[in-house]
PDB file of N, CA and C in Angstrom:
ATOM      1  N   UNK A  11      24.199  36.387  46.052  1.00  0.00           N
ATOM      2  CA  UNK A  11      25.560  36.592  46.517  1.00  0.00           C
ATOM      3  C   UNK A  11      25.693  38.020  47.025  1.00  0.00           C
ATOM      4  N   UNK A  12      26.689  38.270  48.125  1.00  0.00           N
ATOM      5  CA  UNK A  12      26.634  39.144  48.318  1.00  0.00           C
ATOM      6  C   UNK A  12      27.337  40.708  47.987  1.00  0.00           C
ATOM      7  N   UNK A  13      27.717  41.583  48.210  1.00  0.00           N
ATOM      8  CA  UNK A  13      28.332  42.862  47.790  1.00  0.00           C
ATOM      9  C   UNK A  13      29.803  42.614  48.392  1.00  0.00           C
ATOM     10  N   UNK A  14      30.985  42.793  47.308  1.00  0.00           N
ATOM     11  CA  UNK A  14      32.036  42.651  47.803  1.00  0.00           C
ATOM     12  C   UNK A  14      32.662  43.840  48.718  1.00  0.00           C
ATOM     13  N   UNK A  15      33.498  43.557  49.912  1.00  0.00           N
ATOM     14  CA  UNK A  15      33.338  45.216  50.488  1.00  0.00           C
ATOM     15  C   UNK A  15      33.715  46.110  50.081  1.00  0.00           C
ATOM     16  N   UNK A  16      34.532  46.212  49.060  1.00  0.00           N
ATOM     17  CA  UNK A  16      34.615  47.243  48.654  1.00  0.00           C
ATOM     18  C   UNK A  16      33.221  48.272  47.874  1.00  0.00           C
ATOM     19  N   UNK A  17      32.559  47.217  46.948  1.00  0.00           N
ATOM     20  CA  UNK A  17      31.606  47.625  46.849  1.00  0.00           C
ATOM     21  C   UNK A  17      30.369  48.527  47.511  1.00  0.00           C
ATOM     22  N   UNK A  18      30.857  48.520  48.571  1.00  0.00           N
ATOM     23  CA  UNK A  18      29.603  49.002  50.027  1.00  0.00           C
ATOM     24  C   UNK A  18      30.131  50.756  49.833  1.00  0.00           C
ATOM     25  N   UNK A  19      31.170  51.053  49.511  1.00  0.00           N
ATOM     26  CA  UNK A  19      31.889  52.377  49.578  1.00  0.00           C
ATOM     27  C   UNK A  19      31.835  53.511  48.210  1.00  0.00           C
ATOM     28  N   UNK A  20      31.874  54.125  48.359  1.00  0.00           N
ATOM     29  CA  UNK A  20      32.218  55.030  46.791  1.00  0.00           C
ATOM     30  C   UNK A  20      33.314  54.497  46.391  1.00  0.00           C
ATOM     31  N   UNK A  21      33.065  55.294  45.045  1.00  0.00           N
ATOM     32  CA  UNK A  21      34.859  55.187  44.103  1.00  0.00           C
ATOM     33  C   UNK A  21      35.502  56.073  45.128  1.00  0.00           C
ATOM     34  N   UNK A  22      35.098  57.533  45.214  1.00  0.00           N
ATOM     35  CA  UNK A  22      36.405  58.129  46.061  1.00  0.00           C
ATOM     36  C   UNK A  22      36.913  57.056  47.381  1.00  0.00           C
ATOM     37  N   UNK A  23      35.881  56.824  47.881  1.00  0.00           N
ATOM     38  CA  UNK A  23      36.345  56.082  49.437  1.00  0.00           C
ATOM     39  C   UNK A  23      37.803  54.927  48.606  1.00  0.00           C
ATOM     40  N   UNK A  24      37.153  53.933  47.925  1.00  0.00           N
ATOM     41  CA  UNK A  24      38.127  53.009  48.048  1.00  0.00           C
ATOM     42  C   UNK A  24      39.368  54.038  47.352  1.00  0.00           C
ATOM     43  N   UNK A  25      39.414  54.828  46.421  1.00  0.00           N
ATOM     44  CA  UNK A  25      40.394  55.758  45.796  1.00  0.00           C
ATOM     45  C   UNK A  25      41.460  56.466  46.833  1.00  0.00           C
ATOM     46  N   UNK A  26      41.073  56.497  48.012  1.00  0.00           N
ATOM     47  CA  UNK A  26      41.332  57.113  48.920  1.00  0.00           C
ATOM     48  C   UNK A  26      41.912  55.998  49.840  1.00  0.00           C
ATOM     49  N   UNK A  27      41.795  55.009  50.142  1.00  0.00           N
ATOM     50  CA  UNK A  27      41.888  53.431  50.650  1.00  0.00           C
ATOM     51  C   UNK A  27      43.488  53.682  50.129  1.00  0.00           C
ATOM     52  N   UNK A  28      43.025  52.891  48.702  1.00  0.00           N
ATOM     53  CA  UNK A  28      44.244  52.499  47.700  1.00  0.00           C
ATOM     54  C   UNK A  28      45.290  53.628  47.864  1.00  0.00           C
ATOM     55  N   UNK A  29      45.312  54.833  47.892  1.00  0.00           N
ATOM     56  CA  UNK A  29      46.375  55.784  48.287  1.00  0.00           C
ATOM     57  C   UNK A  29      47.057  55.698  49.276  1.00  0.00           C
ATOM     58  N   UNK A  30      46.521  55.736  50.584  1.00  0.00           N
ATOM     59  CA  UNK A  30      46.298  55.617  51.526  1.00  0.00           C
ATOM     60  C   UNK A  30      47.778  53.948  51.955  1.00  0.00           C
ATOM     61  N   UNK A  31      47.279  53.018  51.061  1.00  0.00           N
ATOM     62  CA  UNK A  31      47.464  51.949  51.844  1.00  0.00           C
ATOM     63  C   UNK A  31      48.868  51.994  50.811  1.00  0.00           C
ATOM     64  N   UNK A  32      49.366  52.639  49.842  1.00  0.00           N
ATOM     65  CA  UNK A  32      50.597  52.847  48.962  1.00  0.00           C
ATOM     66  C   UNK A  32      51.301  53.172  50.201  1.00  0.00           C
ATOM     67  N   UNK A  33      51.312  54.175  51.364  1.00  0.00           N
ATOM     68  CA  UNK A  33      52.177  54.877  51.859  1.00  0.00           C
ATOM     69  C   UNK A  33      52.181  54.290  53.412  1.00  0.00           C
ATOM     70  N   UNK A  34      51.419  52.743  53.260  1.00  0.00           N
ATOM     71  CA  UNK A  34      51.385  52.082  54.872  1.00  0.00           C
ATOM     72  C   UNK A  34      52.550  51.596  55.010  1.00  0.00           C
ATOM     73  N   UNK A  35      53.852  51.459  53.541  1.00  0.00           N
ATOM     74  CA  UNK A  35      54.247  50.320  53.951  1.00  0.00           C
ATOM     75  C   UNK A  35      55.753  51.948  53.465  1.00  0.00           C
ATOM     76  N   UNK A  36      56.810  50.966  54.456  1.00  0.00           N
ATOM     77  CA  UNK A  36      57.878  52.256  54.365  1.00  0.00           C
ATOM     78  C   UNK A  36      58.823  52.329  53.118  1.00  0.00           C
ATOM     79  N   UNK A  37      58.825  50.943  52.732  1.00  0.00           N
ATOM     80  CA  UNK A  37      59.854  50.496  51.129  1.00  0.00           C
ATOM     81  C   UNK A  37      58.888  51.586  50.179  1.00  0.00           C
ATOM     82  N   UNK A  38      57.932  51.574  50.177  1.00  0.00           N
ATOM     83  CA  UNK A  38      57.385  52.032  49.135  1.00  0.00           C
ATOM     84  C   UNK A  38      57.594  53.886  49.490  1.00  0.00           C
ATOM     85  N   UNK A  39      57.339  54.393  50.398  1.00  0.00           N
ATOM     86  CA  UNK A  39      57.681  55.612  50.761  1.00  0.00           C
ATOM     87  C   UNK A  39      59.287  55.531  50.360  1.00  0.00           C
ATOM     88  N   UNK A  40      59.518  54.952  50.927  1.00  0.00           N
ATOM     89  CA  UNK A  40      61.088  55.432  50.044  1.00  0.00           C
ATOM     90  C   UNK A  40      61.659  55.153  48.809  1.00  0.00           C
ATOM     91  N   UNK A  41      61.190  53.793  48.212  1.00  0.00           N
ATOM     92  CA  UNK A  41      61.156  54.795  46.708  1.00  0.00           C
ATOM     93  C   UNK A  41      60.738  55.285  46.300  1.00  0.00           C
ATOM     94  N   UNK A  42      59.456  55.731  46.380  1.00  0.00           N
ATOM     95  CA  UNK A  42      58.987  57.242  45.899  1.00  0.00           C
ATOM     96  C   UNK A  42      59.629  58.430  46.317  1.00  0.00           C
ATOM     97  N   UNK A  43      60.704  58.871  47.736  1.00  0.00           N
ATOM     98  CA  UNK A  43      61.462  59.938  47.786  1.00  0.00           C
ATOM     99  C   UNK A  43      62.883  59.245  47.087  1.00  0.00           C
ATOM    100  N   UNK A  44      62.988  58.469  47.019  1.00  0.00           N
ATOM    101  CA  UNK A  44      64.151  58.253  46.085  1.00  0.00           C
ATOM    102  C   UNK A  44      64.005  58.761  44.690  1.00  0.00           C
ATOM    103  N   UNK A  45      62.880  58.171  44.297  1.00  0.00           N
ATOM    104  CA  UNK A  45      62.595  58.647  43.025  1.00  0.00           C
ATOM    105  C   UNK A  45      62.098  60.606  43.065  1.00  0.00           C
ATOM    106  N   UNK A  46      62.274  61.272  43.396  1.00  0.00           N
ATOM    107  CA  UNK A  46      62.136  62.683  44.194  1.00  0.00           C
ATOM    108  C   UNK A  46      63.177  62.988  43.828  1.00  0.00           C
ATOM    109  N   UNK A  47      64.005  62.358  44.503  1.00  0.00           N
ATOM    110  CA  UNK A  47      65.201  62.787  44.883  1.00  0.00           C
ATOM    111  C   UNK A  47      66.063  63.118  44.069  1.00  0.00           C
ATOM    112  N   UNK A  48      66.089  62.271  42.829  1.00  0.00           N
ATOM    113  CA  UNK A  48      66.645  61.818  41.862  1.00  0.00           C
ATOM    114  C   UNK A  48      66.610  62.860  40.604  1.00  0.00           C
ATOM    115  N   UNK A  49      65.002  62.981  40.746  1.00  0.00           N
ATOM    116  CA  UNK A  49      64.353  63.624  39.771  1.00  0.00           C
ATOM    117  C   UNK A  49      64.728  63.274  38.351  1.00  0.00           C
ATOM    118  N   UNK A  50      64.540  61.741  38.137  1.00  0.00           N
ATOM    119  CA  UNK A  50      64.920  61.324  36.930  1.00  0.00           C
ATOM    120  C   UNK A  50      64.110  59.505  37.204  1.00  0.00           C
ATOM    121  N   UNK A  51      64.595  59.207  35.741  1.00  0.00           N
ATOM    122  CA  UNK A  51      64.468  57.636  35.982  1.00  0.00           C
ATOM    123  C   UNK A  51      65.533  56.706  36.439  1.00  0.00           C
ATOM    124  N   UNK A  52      64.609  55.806  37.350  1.00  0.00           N
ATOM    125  CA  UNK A  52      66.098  54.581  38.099  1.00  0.00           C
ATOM    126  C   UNK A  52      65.876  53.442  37.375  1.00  0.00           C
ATOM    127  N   UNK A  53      67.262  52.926  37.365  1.00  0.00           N
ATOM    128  CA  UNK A  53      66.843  51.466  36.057  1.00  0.00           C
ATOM    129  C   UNK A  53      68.256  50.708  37.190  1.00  0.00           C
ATOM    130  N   UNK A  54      67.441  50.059  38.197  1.00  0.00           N
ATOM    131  CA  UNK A  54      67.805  48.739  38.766  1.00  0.00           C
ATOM    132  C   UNK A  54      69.026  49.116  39.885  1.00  0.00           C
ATOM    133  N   UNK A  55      68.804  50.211  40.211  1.00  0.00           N
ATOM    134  CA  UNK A  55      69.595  50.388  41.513  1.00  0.00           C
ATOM    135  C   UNK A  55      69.095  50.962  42.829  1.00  0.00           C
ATOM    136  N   UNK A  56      67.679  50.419  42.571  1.00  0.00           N
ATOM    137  CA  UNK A  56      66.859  50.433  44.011  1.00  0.00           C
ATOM    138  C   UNK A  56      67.248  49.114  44.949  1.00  0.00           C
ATOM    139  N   UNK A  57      67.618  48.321  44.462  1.00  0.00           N
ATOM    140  CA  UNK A  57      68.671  47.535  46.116  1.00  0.00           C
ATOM    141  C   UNK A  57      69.374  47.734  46.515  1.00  0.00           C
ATOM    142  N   UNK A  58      70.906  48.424  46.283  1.00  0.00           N
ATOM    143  CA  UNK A  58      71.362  49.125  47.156  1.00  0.00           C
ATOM    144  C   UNK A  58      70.860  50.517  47.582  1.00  0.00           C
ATOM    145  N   UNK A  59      70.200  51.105  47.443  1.00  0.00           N
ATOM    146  CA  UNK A  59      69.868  52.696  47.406  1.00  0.00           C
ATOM    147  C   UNK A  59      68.718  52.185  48.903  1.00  0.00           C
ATOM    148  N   UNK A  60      67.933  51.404  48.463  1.00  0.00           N
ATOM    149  CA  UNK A  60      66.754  50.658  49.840  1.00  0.00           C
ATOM    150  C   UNK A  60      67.324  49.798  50.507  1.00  0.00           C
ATOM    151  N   UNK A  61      68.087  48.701  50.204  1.00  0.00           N
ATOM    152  CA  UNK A  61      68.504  48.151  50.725  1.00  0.00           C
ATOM    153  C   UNK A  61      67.423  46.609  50.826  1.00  0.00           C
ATOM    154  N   UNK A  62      66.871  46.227  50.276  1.00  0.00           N
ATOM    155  CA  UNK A  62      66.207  45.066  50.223  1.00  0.00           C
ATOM    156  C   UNK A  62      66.488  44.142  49.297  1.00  0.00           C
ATOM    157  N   UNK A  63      65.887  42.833  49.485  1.00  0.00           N
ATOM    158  CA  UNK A  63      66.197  42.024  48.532  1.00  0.00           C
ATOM    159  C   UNK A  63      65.345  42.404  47.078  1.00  0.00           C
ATOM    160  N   UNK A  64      65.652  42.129  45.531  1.00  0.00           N
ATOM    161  CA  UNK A  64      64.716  42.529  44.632  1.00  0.00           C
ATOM    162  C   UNK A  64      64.178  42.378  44.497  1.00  0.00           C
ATOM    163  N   UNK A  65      63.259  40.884  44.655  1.00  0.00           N
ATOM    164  CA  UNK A  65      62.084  40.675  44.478  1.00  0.00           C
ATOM    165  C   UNK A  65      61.338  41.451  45.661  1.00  0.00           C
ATOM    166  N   UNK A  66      61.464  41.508  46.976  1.00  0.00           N
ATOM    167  CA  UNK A  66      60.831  42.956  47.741  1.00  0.00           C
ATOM    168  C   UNK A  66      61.008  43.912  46.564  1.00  0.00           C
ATOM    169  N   UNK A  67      61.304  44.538  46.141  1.00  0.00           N
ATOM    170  CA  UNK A  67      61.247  45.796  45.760  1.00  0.00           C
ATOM    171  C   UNK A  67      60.463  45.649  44.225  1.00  0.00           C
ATOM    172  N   UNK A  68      60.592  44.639  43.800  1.00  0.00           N
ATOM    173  CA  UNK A  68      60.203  44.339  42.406  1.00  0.00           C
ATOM    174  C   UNK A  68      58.488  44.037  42.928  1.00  0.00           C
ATOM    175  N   UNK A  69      58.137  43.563  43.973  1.00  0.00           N
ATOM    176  CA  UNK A  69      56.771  43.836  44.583  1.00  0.00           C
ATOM    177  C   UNK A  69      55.875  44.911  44.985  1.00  0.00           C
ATOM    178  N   UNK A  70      56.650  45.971  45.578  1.00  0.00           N
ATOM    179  CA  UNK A  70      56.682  47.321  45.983  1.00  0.00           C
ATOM    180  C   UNK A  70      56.548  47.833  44.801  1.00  0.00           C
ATOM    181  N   UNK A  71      57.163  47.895  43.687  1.00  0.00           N
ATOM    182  CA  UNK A  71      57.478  48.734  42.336  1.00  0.00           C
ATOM    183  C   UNK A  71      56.047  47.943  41.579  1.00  0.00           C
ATOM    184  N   UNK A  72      55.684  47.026  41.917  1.00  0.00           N
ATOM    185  CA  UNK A  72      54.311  46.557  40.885  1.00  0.00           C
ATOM    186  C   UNK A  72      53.194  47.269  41.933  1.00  0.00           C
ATOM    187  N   UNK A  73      53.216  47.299  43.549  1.00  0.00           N
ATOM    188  CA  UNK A  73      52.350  48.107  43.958  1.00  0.00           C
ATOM    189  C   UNK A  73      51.794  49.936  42.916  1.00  0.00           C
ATOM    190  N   UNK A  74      53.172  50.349  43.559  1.00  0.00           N
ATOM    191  CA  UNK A  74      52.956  51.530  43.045  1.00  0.00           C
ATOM    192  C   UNK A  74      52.398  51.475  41.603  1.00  0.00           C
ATOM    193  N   UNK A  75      53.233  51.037  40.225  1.00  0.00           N
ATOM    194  CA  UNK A  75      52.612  51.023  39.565  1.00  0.00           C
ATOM    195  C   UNK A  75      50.990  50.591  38.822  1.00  0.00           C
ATOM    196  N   UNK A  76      50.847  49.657  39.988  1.00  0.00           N
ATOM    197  CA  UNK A  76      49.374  49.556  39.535  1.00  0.00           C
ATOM    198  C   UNK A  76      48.368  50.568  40.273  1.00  0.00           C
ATOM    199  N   UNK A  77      48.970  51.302  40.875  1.00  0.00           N
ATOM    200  CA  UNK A  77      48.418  52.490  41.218  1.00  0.00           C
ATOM    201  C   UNK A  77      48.146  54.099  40.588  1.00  0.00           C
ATOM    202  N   UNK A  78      49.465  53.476  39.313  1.00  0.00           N
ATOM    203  CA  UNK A  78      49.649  54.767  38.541  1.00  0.00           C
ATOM    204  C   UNK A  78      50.555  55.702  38.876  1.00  0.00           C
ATOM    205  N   UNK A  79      51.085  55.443  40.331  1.00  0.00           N
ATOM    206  CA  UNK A  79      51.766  56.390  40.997  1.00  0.00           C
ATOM    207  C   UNK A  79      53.547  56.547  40.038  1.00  0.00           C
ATOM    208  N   UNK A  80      53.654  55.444  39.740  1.00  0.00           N
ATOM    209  CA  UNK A  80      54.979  55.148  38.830  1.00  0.00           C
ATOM    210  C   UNK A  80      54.461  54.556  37.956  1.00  0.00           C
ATOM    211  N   UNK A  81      55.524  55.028  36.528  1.00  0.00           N
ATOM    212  CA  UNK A  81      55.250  54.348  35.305  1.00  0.00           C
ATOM    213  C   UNK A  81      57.002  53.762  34.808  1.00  0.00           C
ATOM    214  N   UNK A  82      57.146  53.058  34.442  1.00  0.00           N
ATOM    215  CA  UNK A  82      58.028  51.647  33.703  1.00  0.00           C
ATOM    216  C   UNK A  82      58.283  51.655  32.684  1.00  0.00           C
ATOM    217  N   UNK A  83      59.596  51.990  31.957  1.00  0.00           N
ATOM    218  CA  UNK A  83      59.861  51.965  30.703  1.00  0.00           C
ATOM    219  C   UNK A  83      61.060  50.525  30.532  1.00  0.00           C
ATOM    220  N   UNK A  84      60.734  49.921  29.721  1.00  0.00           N
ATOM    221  CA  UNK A  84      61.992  49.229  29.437  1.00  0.00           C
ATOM    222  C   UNK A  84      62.964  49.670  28.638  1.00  0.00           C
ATOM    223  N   UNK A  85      64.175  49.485  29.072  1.00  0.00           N
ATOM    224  CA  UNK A  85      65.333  49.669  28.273  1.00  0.00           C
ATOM    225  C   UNK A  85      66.119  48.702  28.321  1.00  0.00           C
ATOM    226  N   UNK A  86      66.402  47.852  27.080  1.00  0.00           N
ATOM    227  CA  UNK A  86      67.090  46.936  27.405  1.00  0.00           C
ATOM    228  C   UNK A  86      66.680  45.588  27.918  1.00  0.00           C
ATOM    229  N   UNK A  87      67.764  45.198  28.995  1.00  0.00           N
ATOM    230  CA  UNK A  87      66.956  43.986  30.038  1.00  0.00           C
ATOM    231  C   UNK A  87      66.909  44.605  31.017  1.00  0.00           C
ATOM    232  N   UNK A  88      66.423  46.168  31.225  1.00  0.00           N
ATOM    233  CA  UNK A  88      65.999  46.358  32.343  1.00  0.00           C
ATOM    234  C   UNK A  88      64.985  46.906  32.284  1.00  0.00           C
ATOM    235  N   UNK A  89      63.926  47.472  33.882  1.00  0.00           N
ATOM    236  CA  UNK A  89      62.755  48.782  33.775  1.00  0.00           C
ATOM    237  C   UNK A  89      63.528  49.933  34.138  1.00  0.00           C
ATOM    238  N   UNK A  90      62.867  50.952  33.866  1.00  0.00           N
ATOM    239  CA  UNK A  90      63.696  51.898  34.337  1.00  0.00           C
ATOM    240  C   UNK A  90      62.087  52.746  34.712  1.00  0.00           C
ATOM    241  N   UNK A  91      62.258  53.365  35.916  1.00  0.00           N
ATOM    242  CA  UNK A  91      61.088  53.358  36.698  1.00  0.00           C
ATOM    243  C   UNK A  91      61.575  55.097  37.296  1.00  0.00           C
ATOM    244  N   UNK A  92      60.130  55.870  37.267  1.00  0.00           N
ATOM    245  CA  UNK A  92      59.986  57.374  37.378  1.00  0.00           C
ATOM    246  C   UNK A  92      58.475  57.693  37.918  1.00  0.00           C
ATOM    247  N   UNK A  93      58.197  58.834  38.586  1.00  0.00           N
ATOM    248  CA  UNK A  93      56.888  59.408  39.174  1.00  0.00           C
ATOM    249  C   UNK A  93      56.334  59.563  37.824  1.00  0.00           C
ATOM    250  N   UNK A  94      55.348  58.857  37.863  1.00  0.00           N
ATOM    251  CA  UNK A  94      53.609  59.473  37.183  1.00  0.00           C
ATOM    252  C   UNK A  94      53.198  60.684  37.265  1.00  0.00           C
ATOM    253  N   UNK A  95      53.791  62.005  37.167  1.00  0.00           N
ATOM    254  CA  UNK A  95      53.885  63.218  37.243  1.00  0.00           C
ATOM    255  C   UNK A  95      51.886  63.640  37.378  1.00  0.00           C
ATOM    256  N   UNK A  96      51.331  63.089  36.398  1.00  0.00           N
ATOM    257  CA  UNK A  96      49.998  63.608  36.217  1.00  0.00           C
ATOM    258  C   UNK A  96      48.724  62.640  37.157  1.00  0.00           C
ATOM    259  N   UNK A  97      49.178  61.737  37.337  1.00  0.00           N
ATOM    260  CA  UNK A  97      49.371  60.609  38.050  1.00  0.00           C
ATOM    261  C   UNK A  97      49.250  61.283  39.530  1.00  0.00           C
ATOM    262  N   UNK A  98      50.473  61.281  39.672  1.00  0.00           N
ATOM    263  CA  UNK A  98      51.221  61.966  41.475  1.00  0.00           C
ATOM    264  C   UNK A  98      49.955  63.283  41.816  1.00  0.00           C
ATOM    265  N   UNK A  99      49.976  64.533  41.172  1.00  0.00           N
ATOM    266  CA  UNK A  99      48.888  65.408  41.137  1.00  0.00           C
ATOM    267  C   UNK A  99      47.497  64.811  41.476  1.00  0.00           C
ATOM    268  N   UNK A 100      47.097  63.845  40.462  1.00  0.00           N
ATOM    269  CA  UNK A 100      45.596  63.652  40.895  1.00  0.00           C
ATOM    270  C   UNK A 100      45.246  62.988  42.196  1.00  0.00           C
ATOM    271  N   UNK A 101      46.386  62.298  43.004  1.00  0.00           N
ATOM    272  CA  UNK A 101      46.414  61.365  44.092  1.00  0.00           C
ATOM    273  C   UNK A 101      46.779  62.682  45.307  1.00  0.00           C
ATOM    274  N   UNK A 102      47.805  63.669  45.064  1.00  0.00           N
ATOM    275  CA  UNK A 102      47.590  64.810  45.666  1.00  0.00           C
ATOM    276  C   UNK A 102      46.221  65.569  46.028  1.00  0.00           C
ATOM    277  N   UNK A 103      45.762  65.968  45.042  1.00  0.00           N
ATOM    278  CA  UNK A 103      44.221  66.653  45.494  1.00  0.00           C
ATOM    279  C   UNK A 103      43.458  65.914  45.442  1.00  0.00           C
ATOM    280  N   UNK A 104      43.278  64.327  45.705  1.00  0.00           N
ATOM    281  CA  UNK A 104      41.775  64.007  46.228  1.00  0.00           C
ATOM    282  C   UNK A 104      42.361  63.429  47.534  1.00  0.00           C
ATOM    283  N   UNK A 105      43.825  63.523  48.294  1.00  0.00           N
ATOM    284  CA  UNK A 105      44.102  63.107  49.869  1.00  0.00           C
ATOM    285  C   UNK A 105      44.232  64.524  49.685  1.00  0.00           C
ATOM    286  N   UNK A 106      44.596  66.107  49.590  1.00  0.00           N
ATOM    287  CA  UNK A 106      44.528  67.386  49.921  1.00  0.00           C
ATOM    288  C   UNK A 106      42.886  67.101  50.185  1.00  0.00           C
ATOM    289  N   UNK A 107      42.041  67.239  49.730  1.00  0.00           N
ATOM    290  CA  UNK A 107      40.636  67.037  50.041  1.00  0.00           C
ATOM    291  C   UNK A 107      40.039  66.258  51.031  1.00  0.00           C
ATOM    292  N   UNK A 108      40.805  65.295  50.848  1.00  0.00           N
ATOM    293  CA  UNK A 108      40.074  64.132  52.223  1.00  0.00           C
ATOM    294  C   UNK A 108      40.758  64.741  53.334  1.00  0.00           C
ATOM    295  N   UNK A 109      42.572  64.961  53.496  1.00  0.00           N
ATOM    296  CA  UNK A 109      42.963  65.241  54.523  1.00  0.00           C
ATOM    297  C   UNK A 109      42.852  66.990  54.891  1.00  0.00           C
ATOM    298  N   UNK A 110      41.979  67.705  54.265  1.00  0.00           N
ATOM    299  CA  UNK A 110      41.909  68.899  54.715  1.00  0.00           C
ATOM    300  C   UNK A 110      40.877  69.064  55.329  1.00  0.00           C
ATOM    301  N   UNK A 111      39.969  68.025  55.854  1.00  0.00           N
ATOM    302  CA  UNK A 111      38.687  68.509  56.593  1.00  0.00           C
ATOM    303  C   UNK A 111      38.779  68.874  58.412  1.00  0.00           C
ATOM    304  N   UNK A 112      38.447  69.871  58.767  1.00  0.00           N
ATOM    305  CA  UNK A 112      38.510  69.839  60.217  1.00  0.00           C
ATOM    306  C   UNK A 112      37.457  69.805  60.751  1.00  0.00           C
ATOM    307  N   UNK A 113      37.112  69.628  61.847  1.00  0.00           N
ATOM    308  CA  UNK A 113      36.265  68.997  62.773  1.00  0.00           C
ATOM    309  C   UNK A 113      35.822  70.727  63.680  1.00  0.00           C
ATOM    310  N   UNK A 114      34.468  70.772  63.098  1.00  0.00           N
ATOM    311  CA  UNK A 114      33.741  72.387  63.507  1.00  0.00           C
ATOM    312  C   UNK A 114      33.413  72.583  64.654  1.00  0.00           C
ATOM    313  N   UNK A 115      33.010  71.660  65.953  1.00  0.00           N
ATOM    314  CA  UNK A 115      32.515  71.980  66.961  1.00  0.00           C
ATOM    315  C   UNK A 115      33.934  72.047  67.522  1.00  0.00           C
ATOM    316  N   UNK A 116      34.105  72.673  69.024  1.00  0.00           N
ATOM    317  CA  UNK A 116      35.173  72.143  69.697  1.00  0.00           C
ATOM    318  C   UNK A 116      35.274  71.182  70.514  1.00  0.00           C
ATOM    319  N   UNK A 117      34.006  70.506  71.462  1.00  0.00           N
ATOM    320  CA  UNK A 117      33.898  69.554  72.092  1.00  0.00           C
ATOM    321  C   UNK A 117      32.963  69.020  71.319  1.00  0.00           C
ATOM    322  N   UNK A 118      33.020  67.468  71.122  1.00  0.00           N
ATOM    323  CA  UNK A 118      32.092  66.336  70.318  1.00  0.00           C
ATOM    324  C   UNK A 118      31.649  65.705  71.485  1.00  0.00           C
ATOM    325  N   UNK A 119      32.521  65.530  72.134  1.00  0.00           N
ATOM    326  CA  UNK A 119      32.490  64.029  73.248  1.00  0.00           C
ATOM    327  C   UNK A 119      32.476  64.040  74.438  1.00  0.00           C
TER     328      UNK A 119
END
């Protein structure tokens, strides 16, 4: 059988993928500056604040978190949802690293 593709890549590469593909989609960029913004925890008033239906956002919010990027507390019958502070940092400096490389010659092509 063969190598799944991810497999073909380093940990950083796909690490870098998975970051990467958190911030392809725009719901998810904006609750993460919502959650910024806030600078606290939100417990269930990301549909009006985004404006989507909840289960969108309740999809978006399992993205991030299985990314680590947000972590989920329950209170109640609700989550109440905040930045991964230590989390957010480590996803910072390994895209500061990937996205700080420049290109040394001046003509390639």
């Amino acid at each position: 059988m063969g190598l799944a593709k991810t497999e073909m890549f380093t940990d950083k590469q796909n690490e870098i993928a998975l970051f990467a593909k958190v911030f392809g989609h725009p719901a998810r960029v904006s609750i993460l500056q919502h959650l910024f913004k806030i600078d606290s925890c939100v417990c269930g008033d990301l549909v009006n604040e985004i404006g989507l239906a909840q289960p969108t956002i309740s999809q978006h919010l399992k993205e991030l978190k299985h990314l680590g990027l947000i972590k989920g507390n329950v209170e109640g019958t609700s989550v109440c949802y905040c930045i991964n502070k230590e989390n957010w940092s480590n996803m910072k400096a390994v895209m500061l690293e990937f996205l700080d490389q420049d290109v040394s010659k001046i003509e390639c092509c």
